[in-house]
């Protein structure tokens, strides 16, 4: 038996054991406080294979990746690494396998679950945790571990891959891809000029009566409401939530459903992360009457990140840091743009689709992304106003 067969069997045993323990791959599970996690189960119909990662192929044409740093220029990976991934296997498993397959002496042992549950697991396991790297769907979960001193600082040359606002000030975690809050709208009903540039103006816009959709059990929505509480205060947020309900906003199970409903004309606009719109367009074509609008300098324009941290239990911190480095390679950043339709955070790699660049977005400046992990007050407010 060759080494690759042995590695595959070892990985299967690890995943089977995790599943038996009830901790693997629970998409859409509910966490304490009523939060529903990001499911990340839809790949937007992508037929890409691992061999195409880094090729620059996309529905929108060829891409030049030469300005980024390729994996070939990065340190080789050798050894075993246990990855706790709050990002779904359906979206990032291919990339992780691609990285692993580049190096004959490197093995990744992935454990997939919701980011929130993995944070709880890491805390419960304490210094007995086997985890080397935590890969999160949002900055709040990374911040929660950093606050408990469960991370260790990344090397400066890794941190330098992304702008400072997309990483922890102390270097304990780094963003690997980004998602902007956005407003999908149906072009048969609205034009871009009809969409307010202030999120707080939505309840006062009569044209939206019975025309809006949201997904309040979704964690990205709850992070957005948390940002509103930070920026506007609890009372203004309460009034906004009440006003939206009076406007007849429709509720959906997740934000992909919201984007599809807008495209179908079931509703005319909604509140989602930007990539759900891109996934619908990738499946249905750019002739679909669906476009993206953004508010400016407010909670509706929050730019959150998926990211990674090296844990304090890492057996080999250098190997773990170099694995994180690979998530910032030109190939990986292109993968995020093409396959998950997120924003690459390495400035040299452009986003895909009819999207403004990160520099053209107008997110609020007074938000520390790690603050978005403080959901308790948000859940209470959503329940008190009858949203949950």
Coordinates of C-alpha atoms in Angstrom, one line a residue:
X1 CA 0.0 0.0 0.0
X2 CA 1.4 3.4 -0.9
X3 CA 1.5 6.5 1.3
X4 CA -1.4 8.3 -0.4
X5 CA -3.8 5.3 0.3
X6 CA -2.7 5.3 3.9
X7 CA -3.3 9.0 4.2
X8 CA -6.8 8.8 2.7
X9 CA -7.7 6.0 5.1
X10 CA -6.4 8.0 8.1
X11 CA -8.4 11.0 7.1
X12 CA -11.6 8.9 6.7
X13 CA -11.1 7.4 10.1
X14 CA -10.6 10.9 11.6
X15 CA -13.8 12.2 10.0
X16 CA -15.8 9.0 10.9
X17 CA -14.7 9.3 14.5
X18 CA -15.7 13.0 14.6
X19 CA -19.1 12.2 13.1
X20 CA -19.7 9.5 15.6
X21 CA -19.0 12.0 18.4
X22 CA -21.6 14.3 16.9
X23 CA -19.3 17.1 16.0
X24 CA -18.7 16.9 12.3
X25 CA -20.4 18.9 9.5
X26 CA -23.6 20.1 11.0
X27 CA -24.8 22.6 8.5
X28 CA -27.4 25.1 9.6
X29 CA -27.4 23.9 13.3
X30 CA -28.8 26.2 16.0
X31 CA -26.4 27.6 18.6
X32 CA -27.3 28.8 22.0
X33 CA -29.2 32.1 21.9
X34 CA -31.1 31.3 18.7
X35 CA -28.3 32.0 16.2
X36 CA -28.4 29.9 13.0
X37 CA -24.9 29.5 11.6
X38 CA -23.8 30.0 8.1
X39 CA -24.5 26.8 6.2
X40 CA -22.1 27.3 3.4
X41 CA -23.4 24.3 1.5
X42 CA -24.1 25.9 -1.9
X43 CA -21.3 26.2 -4.4
X44 CA -23.3 28.1 -7.0
X45 CA -23.2 25.4 -9.5
X46 CA -19.4 25.4 -9.8
X47 CA -17.9 22.6 -11.9
X48 CA -14.4 23.6 -11.1
X49 CA -11.9 20.8 -10.1
X50 CA -8.8 21.0 -7.9
X51 CA -6.7 21.0 -11.1
X52 CA -8.3 24.3 -12.1
X53 CA -7.5 26.1 -8.9
X54 CA -5.2 29.1 -9.8
X55 CA -6.0 28.8 -13.5
X56 CA -7.9 32.1 -13.4
X57 CA -10.8 30.5 -15.2
X58 CA -14.2 32.0 -14.4
X59 CA -17.6 32.7 -15.9
X60 CA -16.4 36.2 -16.4
X61 CA -13.2 35.5 -18.4
X62 CA -9.5 34.9 -17.9
X63 CA -7.7 36.4 -14.9
X64 CA -4.2 37.6 -14.4
X65 CA -2.8 36.3 -11.0
X66 CA 0.8 37.3 -11.6
X67 CA 0.6 40.2 -9.1
X68 CA -0.1 37.8 -6.2
X69 CA 2.2 35.4 -4.5
X70 CA 1.8 31.9 -5.8
X71 CA 2.0 28.7 -3.6
X72 CA 5.2 27.8 -5.5
X73 CA 6.9 30.9 -3.9
X74 CA 5.8 29.8 -0.4
X75 CA 7.5 27.5 2.1
X76 CA 6.8 23.8 1.5
X77 CA 4.4 22.2 4.0
X78 CA 5.5 19.0 5.8
X79 CA 3.9 17.2 8.7
X80 CA 0.4 16.7 10.0
X81 CA -2.0 19.6 10.7
X82 CA -5.4 19.4 12.4
X83 CA -7.8 22.0 11.0
X84 CA -11.0 23.0 12.8
X85 CA -13.0 24.5 10.0
X86 CA -16.1 26.7 10.5
X87 CA -16.2 27.0 6.8
X88 CA -18.2 24.3 5.1
X89 CA -16.5 21.4 3.3
X90 CA -18.7 22.0 0.2
X91 CA -17.0 25.4 -0.4
X92 CA -13.5 25.0 0.9
X93 CA -12.8 21.3 1.0
X94 CA -11.6 21.4 -2.6
X95 CA -9.1 24.1 -1.8
X96 CA -7.8 22.3 1.4
X97 CA -7.3 19.1 -0.6
X98 CA -5.5 21.0 -3.3
X99 CA -3.0 22.4 -0.8
X100 CA -2.5 19.0 0.8
X101 CA -2.0 17.3 -2.6
X102 CA 0.8 19.7 -3.5
X103 CA 3.0 18.3 -0.8
X104 CA 3.6 14.6 -0.5
X105 CA 4.7 14.8 3.2
X106 CA 1.8 17.0 4.3
X107 CA -1.5 15.8 5.8
X108 CA -4.5 17.9 6.8
X109 CA -7.0 16.4 9.3
X110 CA -10.1 18.6 8.9
X111 CA -13.0 18.8 11.3
X112 CA -16.0 20.7 9.9
X113 CA -18.7 22.2 12.0
X114 CA -20.2 25.6 12.6
X115 CA -17.7 28.3 13.7
X116 CA -19.7 28.9 16.9
X117 CA -19.7 25.3 18.0
X118 CA -16.0 24.9 17.1
X119 CA -15.2 27.8 19.4
X120 CA -17.1 26.1 22.2
X121 CA -15.3 22.9 21.5
X122 CA -11.9 24.5 21.5
X123 CA -12.6 26.2 24.8
X124 CA -14.0 22.9 26.3
X125 CA -11.0 20.9 25.1
X126 CA -8.6 23.4 26.7
X127 CA -4.9 22.5 26.4
X128 CA -6.0 19.0 25.3
X129 CA -7.4 20.2 22.0
X130 CA -5.8 18.6 18.9
X131 CA -6.5 21.7 16.8
X132 CA -3.6 23.5 15.2
X133 CA -5.5 26.0 13.0
X134 CA -9.1 27.4 13.4
X135 CA -10.7 28.5 10.1
X136 CA -13.7 30.7 10.7
X137 CA -16.6 32.0 8.6
X138 CA -16.5 35.3 10.5
X139 CA -14.3 37.6 12.5
X140 CA -16.4 37.4 15.6
X141 CA -15.5 33.7 16.2
X142 CA -11.8 34.5 15.7
X143 CA -12.1 37.3 18.2
X144 CA -13.8 35.1 20.7
X145 CA -10.8 32.8 20.8
X146 CA -8.3 35.7 20.8
X147 CA -10.1 37.2 23.8
X148 CA -9.6 33.9 25.7
X149 CA -5.9 33.8 24.8
X150 CA -6.4 30.7 22.8
X151 CA -4.5 32.0 19.7
X152 CA -0.8 32.9 19.0
X153 CA 0.5 35.7 16.9
X154 CA 1.0 35.1 13.2
X155 CA 4.4 36.1 11.7
X156 CA 4.5 39.7 10.4
X157 CA 5.2 38.6 6.8
X158 CA 1.9 36.7 6.9
X159 CA 0.0 39.6 8.3
X160 CA 1.4 41.9 5.7
X161 CA -0.6 40.1 2.9
X162 CA -3.8 41.9 3.8
X163 CA -4.6 45.5 4.9
X164 CA -4.5 46.1 8.6
X165 CA -8.3 46.5 8.9
X166 CA -8.8 42.9 7.9
X167 CA -6.7 41.4 10.6
X168 CA -6.5 41.5 14.4
X169 CA -4.4 44.5 15.7
X170 CA -2.4 42.1 17.8
X171 CA -1.8 39.7 15.0
X172 CA -3.8 36.8 16.5
X173 CA -5.9 36.2 13.4
X174 CA -6.1 37.3 9.8
X175 CA -8.9 37.6 7.2
X176 CA -8.6 35.4 4.2
X177 CA -11.7 36.5 2.2
X178 CA -14.4 39.1 2.7
X179 CA -18.1 39.6 2.4
X180 CA -20.0 42.9 2.2
X181 CA -23.5 43.5 3.4
X182 CA -25.6 44.4 0.4
X183 CA -29.0 45.0 -1.0
X184 CA -30.1 42.7 -3.8
X185 CA -32.8 44.3 -5.9
X186 CA -34.9 43.3 -8.9
X187 CA -34.3 45.5 -11.9
X188 CA -37.8 45.0 -13.2
X189 CA -39.0 47.0 -10.1
X190 CA -36.2 49.2 -9.0
X191 CA -33.3 51.1 -10.4
X192 CA -30.0 51.6 -8.5
X193 CA -31.1 55.2 -7.7
X194 CA -34.2 53.9 -5.9
X195 CA -32.2 52.1 -3.2
X196 CA -31.4 54.3 -0.2
X197 CA -27.7 54.8 0.6
X198 CA -28.6 54.8 4.3
X199 CA -29.8 51.5 5.9
X200 CA -31.7 53.5 8.5
X201 CA -33.9 55.0 5.8
X202 CA -35.4 51.7 4.7
X203 CA -38.4 51.6 7.1
X204 CA -39.3 55.1 5.9
X205 CA -39.3 54.2 2.2
X206 CA -42.9 53.5 1.2
X207 CA -41.9 52.0 -2.1
X208 CA -40.6 49.0 0.0
X209 CA -44.0 48.2 1.5
X210 CA -44.4 44.4 1.3
X211 CA -41.4 44.3 -1.1
X212 CA -38.5 43.5 1.2
X213 CA -37.0 40.2 2.5
X214 CA -34.5 39.3 5.3
X215 CA -33.2 36.2 7.1
X216 CA -33.1 37.1 10.8
X217 CA -32.0 33.7 12.1
X218 CA -28.9 33.9 10.0
X219 CA -25.7 34.7 11.8
X220 CA -24.6 37.4 9.2
X221 CA -27.9 39.2 9.7
X222 CA -27.4 39.1 13.5
X223 CA -23.8 40.4 13.1
X224 CA -25.3 43.3 11.0
X225 CA -27.8 44.1 13.8
X226 CA -25.0 44.0 16.3
X227 CA -23.1 46.5 14.2
X228 CA -26.3 48.7 14.1
X229 CA -26.5 48.6 17.9
X230 CA -22.8 49.6 18.2
X231 CA -23.2 52.5 15.7
X232 CA -26.8 53.7 16.3
X233 CA -27.6 52.5 19.8
X234 CA -30.2 50.0 21.1
X235 CA -33.2 52.3 20.9
X236 CA -32.6 53.4 17.3
X237 CA -32.1 49.7 16.4
X238 CA -35.3 48.8 18.1
X239 CA -37.2 51.4 16.2
X240 CA -35.6 50.2 12.9
X241 CA -36.6 46.6 13.6
X242 CA -40.1 47.7 14.4
X243 CA -40.4 49.9 11.4
X244 CA -39.2 47.1 9.1
X245 CA -41.9 44.8 10.4
X246 CA -44.5 47.5 9.9
X247 CA -43.3 47.7 6.4
X248 CA -44.2 44.0 5.9
X249 CA -40.8 42.5 5.5
X250 CA -40.9 38.8 4.5
X251 CA -38.8 36.3 6.5
X252 CA -36.6 33.6 4.9
X253 CA -34.5 30.8 6.3
X254 CA -31.3 32.0 4.8
X255 CA -29.9 34.7 2.6
X256 CA -29.5 32.6 -0.5
X257 CA -33.3 32.2 -0.4
X258 CA -33.6 36.0 -0.1
X259 CA -31.5 36.5 -3.2
X260 CA -33.4 33.9 -5.2
X261 CA -36.8 35.5 -4.1
X262 CA -35.6 38.9 -5.4
X263 CA -34.5 37.3 -8.7
X264 CA -37.9 35.6 -9.0
X265 CA -39.8 38.8 -8.4
X266 CA -41.4 37.3 -5.3
X267 CA -40.0 40.4 -3.5
X268 CA -38.2 43.4 -5.0
X269 CA -35.3 43.8 -2.6
X270 CA -33.6 42.3 0.4
X271 CA -30.7 42.3 2.8
X272 CA -27.9 39.7 2.2
X273 CA -24.2 39.2 2.0
X274 CA -23.1 40.2 -1.5
X275 CA -22.0 36.7 -2.6
X276 CA -25.5 35.2 -2.6
X277 CA -26.4 37.6 -5.4
X278 CA -23.3 36.5 -7.3
X279 CA -24.2 32.8 -6.9
X280 CA -27.7 33.3 -8.3
X281 CA -26.2 35.2 -11.3
X282 CA -23.7 32.5 -11.8
X283 CA -26.4 29.9 -12.1
X284 CA -29.0 31.9 -14.0
X285 CA -26.8 34.2 -16.1
X286 CA -26.2 37.9 -16.0
X287 CA -29.5 38.5 -17.8
X288 CA -31.3 37.8 -14.6
X289 CA -33.1 40.9 -13.3
X290 CA -30.9 41.0 -10.1
X291 CA -28.3 43.5 -9.2
X292 CA -26.4 44.6 -6.1
X293 CA -26.6 47.9 -4.2
X294 CA -24.6 49.0 -1.2
X295 CA -25.4 51.5 1.6
X296 CA -22.6 53.8 2.9
X297 CA -20.8 54.2 6.2
X298 CA -23.4 52.4 8.3
X299 CA -24.3 49.0 9.6
X300 CA -25.8 48.0 6.2
X301 CA -22.3 48.4 4.7
X302 CA -20.4 46.2 7.2
X303 CA -17.5 44.3 5.6
X304 CA -16.9 41.1 7.5
X305 CA -14.2 38.5 6.9
X306 CA -13.6 34.8 7.0
X307 CA -10.2 34.1 8.4
X308 CA -7.8 31.9 10.3
X309 CA -5.9 31.7 13.5
X310 CA -3.1 29.5 14.8
X311 CA -4.2 28.1 18.1
X312 CA -2.1 28.0 21.3
X313 CA -2.3 24.2 21.1
X314 CA -0.6 24.0 17.7
X315 CA 2.1 21.3 17.8
X316 CA 4.1 23.1 15.1
X317 CA 3.3 26.8 15.0
X318 CA 5.6 27.4 11.9
X319 CA 3.7 24.7 9.9
X320 CA 0.4 26.2 11.0
X321 CA 1.4 29.7 10.1
X322 CA 2.6 28.5 6.7
X323 CA -0.7 26.8 6.1
X324 CA -2.5 30.1 6.8
X325 CA 0.0 31.7 4.4
X326 CA -1.2 29.4 1.7
X327 CA -4.8 30.6 2.2
X328 CA -3.5 34.0 1.1
X329 CA -1.7 32.7 -2.0
X330 CA -2.8 33.9 -5.5
X331 CA -4.3 30.5 -6.2
X332 CA -6.4 30.5 -3.0
X333 CA -7.5 34.1 -3.4
X334 CA -8.6 33.4 -6.9
X335 CA -10.5 30.3 -5.6
X336 CA -12.4 32.4 -3.2
X337 CA -13.3 34.9 -5.9
X338 CA -14.4 32.3 -8.4
X339 CA -15.9 29.5 -6.3
X340 CA -17.3 31.2 -3.2
X341 CA -17.8 34.7 -4.9
X342 CA -16.2 36.4 -1.9
X343 CA -13.9 39.4 -2.0
X344 CA -10.2 38.4 -2.1
X345 CA -8.4 40.3 0.7
X346 CA -5.0 40.3 -0.9
X347 CA -5.2 43.6 -2.9
X348 CA -3.5 42.3 -6.0
X349 CA -6.3 39.8 -6.7
X350 CA -9.5 41.4 -8.0
X351 CA -13.1 40.3 -7.2
X352 CA -15.3 38.7 -9.8
X353 CA -18.6 39.9 -11.2
X354 CA -20.2 43.3 -11.3
X355 CA -18.8 44.4 -8.0
X356 CA -17.0 47.5 -6.8
X357 CA -13.5 47.0 -5.5
X358 CA -13.0 46.9 -1.8
X359 CA -11.6 50.5 -2.0
X360 CA -14.8 51.6 -3.6
X361 CA -17.0 50.3 -0.8
X362 CA -17.9 52.5 2.1
X363 CA -18.1 50.4 5.3
X364 CA -18.4 52.1 8.7
X365 CA -15.0 53.1 10.1
X366 CA -15.8 52.8 13.8
X367 CA -16.3 49.0 13.9
X368 CA -13.8 46.5 15.2
X369 CA -14.8 43.3 13.5
X370 CA -14.2 41.2 16.6
X371 CA -16.9 43.3 18.4
X372 CA -19.5 41.5 16.2
X373 CA -19.1 38.4 18.3
X374 CA -21.1 40.1 21.1
X375 CA -24.5 38.7 20.1
X376 CA -26.3 38.3 23.4
X377 CA -27.9 41.7 23.4
X378 CA -28.8 41.4 19.7
X379 CA -30.6 38.1 20.3
X380 CA -32.5 39.7 23.2
X381 CA -33.5 42.7 21.1
X382 CA -34.6 40.5 18.2
X383 CA -36.8 38.4 20.5
X384 CA -38.1 41.5 22.3
X385 CA -39.3 43.1 19.0
X386 CA -40.8 39.8 17.8
X387 CA -38.4 39.3 15.0
X388 CA -37.3 35.9 16.4

